[in-house]
Amino acid sequence: MFKKKKCEKCGKKIEEKYSFCPYCGNREDSENETDFGMLGKNDFMSIADEIKLPMGFNALFNSLVKNLSKEFDAQLKENMKEQKPEKMKKDGISISISTFGNGAPRIKVSPMGNPQKTEPEKSTEKIKKNVFTAEKIKRFSELEREEPKTNIRRLSNKIIYEIEMPDVKSAEDVSIAKLENSIEIKAIGKKKAYAKIIPISLPIKNYNLSEGKLTLELSIKN
């Protein structure tokens, strides 16, 4: 049996190990209050003993919070060493707390999700010059020449030229040559030859011939 003493204030019997009365809160020794913490000399009593106290819940809760804070700081520092800051997702970290019986809580800190991987930018494929053979050059020079009607559309990242060539049936009959400060377009139809100079020095992104219309896409560098 534990030795008991009598509270000087309320007269209740309390165990010797307590430096205050659990019934009225009176402290038996004022020195303990300043030198030994919340519960005096027995500030580090077991959780089982503390639960028995009618007024001990606050002390138990404060002790648990203190332990969790220390454990969290230690775990966070350890994770920061293992995980480089630039590889952690910006969304933050995940914190999990688990307990086993009467043991101390375990805290695990980990970054949320996987590090984002940046994909390399895909470069625009350069289209080879489509120029006439000697035979086609001769055919082009023999036909009546005409400048085709052109419609121009400008988008956020490209300029589209729509060039009307009604009697041109194949892309092989179209010549697209990138000059120093312009783009030269020639085409051979059944009865006419078409020629146009586009005074723009932009990369050729794509082109196609469909139903007598040549569509030429030029890239805009933003």
Tab-separated table of C-alpha atoms in Angstrom, residues 130-211:
chain	number	residue	atom	x	y	z
A	130	ASN	CA	9.562	20.136	-102.678
A	131	VAL	CA	11.117	21.369	-105.930
A	132	PHE	CA	10.504	20.541	-109.549
A	133	THR	CA	12.598	18.208	-111.644
A	134	ALA	CA	14.060	19.452	-114.936
A	135	GLU	CA	11.134	17.931	-116.800
A	136	LYS	CA	8.569	19.733	-114.626
A	137	ILE	CA	10.463	23.022	-114.910
A	138	LYS	CA	10.154	22.747	-118.698
A	139	ARG	CA	6.441	21.976	-118.421
A	140	PHE	CA	5.936	24.924	-116.035
A	141	SER	CA	7.605	27.357	-118.451
A	142	GLU	CA	5.405	26.232	-121.352
A	143	LEU	CA	2.064	26.935	-119.634
A	144	GLU	CA	0.194	30.206	-119.187
A	145	ARG	CA	1.162	31.628	-115.802
A	146	GLU	CA	-1.313	32.936	-113.222
A	147	GLU	CA	-1.091	34.157	-109.633
A	148	PRO	CA	-3.551	32.120	-107.531
A	149	LYS	CA	-6.161	33.590	-105.214
A	150	THR	CA	-5.064	33.390	-101.590
A	151	ASN	CA	-6.859	33.464	-98.261
A	152	ILE	CA	-4.830	34.119	-95.093
A	153	ARG	CA	-5.797	33.115	-91.535
A	154	ARG	CA	-3.761	33.984	-88.480
A	155	LEU	CA	-4.037	31.837	-85.324
A	156	SER	CA	-2.246	32.095	-81.974
A	157	ASN	CA	0.668	29.861	-82.985
A	158	LYS	CA	0.583	29.743	-86.779
A	159	ILE	CA	-0.374	31.468	-90.040
A	160	ILE	CA	-2.402	29.491	-92.585
A	161	TYR	CA	-2.306	30.252	-96.317
A	162	GLU	CA	-5.095	28.751	-98.431
A	163	ILE	CA	-4.059	28.992	-102.096
A	164	GLU	CA	-6.593	28.107	-104.803
A	165	MET	CA	-5.240	25.927	-107.652
A	166	PRO	CA	-8.369	24.410	-109.235
A	167	ASP	CA	-6.761	22.178	-111.888
A	168	VAL	CA	-3.745	20.966	-109.836
A	169	LYS	CA	-4.423	17.319	-108.952
A	170	SER	CA	-1.249	16.043	-107.247
A	171	ALA	CA	1.176	17.353	-104.609
A	172	GLU	CA	3.975	16.200	-106.919
A	173	ASP	CA	2.965	19.021	-109.246
A	174	VAL	CA	3.594	21.608	-106.507
A	175	SER	CA	6.967	23.180	-105.731
A	176	ILE	CA	7.531	24.871	-102.334
A	177	ALA	CA	10.937	26.496	-101.919
A	178	LYS	CA	12.101	28.354	-98.799
A	179	LEU	CA	14.152	31.357	-99.896
A	180	GLU	CA	16.171	33.751	-97.738
A	181	ASN	CA	13.336	36.170	-96.947
A	182	SER	CA	10.326	34.569	-98.618
A	183	ILE	CA	8.626	31.354	-99.721
A	184	GLU	CA	8.255	30.577	-103.439
A	185	ILE	CA	5.306	28.446	-104.558
A	186	LYS	CA	4.869	27.007	-108.058
A	187	ALA	CA	2.259	24.577	-109.343
A	188	ILE	CA	1.432	22.863	-112.638
A	189	GLY	CA	-2.159	22.331	-113.748
A	190	LYS	CA	-3.620	20.918	-116.949
A	191	LYS	CA	-3.827	24.251	-118.741
A	192	LYS	CA	-2.256	26.765	-116.345
A	193	ALA	CA	0.840	27.243	-114.226
A	194	TYR	CA	0.571	28.979	-110.861
A	195	ALA	CA	3.267	31.072	-109.189
A	196	LYS	CA	3.221	32.958	-105.900
A	197	ILE	CA	5.777	34.582	-103.626
A	198	ILE	CA	4.918	34.808	-99.906
A	199	PRO	CA	7.049	37.627	-98.402
A	200	ILE	CA	7.433	35.947	-95.029
A	201	SER	CA	10.438	34.108	-93.615
A	202	LEU	CA	8.773	31.709	-91.170
A	203	PRO	CA	9.313	27.967	-90.657
A	204	ILE	CA	7.042	25.745	-92.763
A	205	LYS	CA	5.063	23.595	-90.333
A	206	ASN	CA	2.906	21.611	-92.740
A	207	TYR	CA	1.241	21.671	-96.154
A	208	ASN	CA	-1.257	19.612	-98.121
A	209	LEU	CA	-3.186	19.710	-101.384
A	210	SER	CA	-6.890	18.858	-101.341
A	211	GLU	CA	-9.597	19.483	-103.974
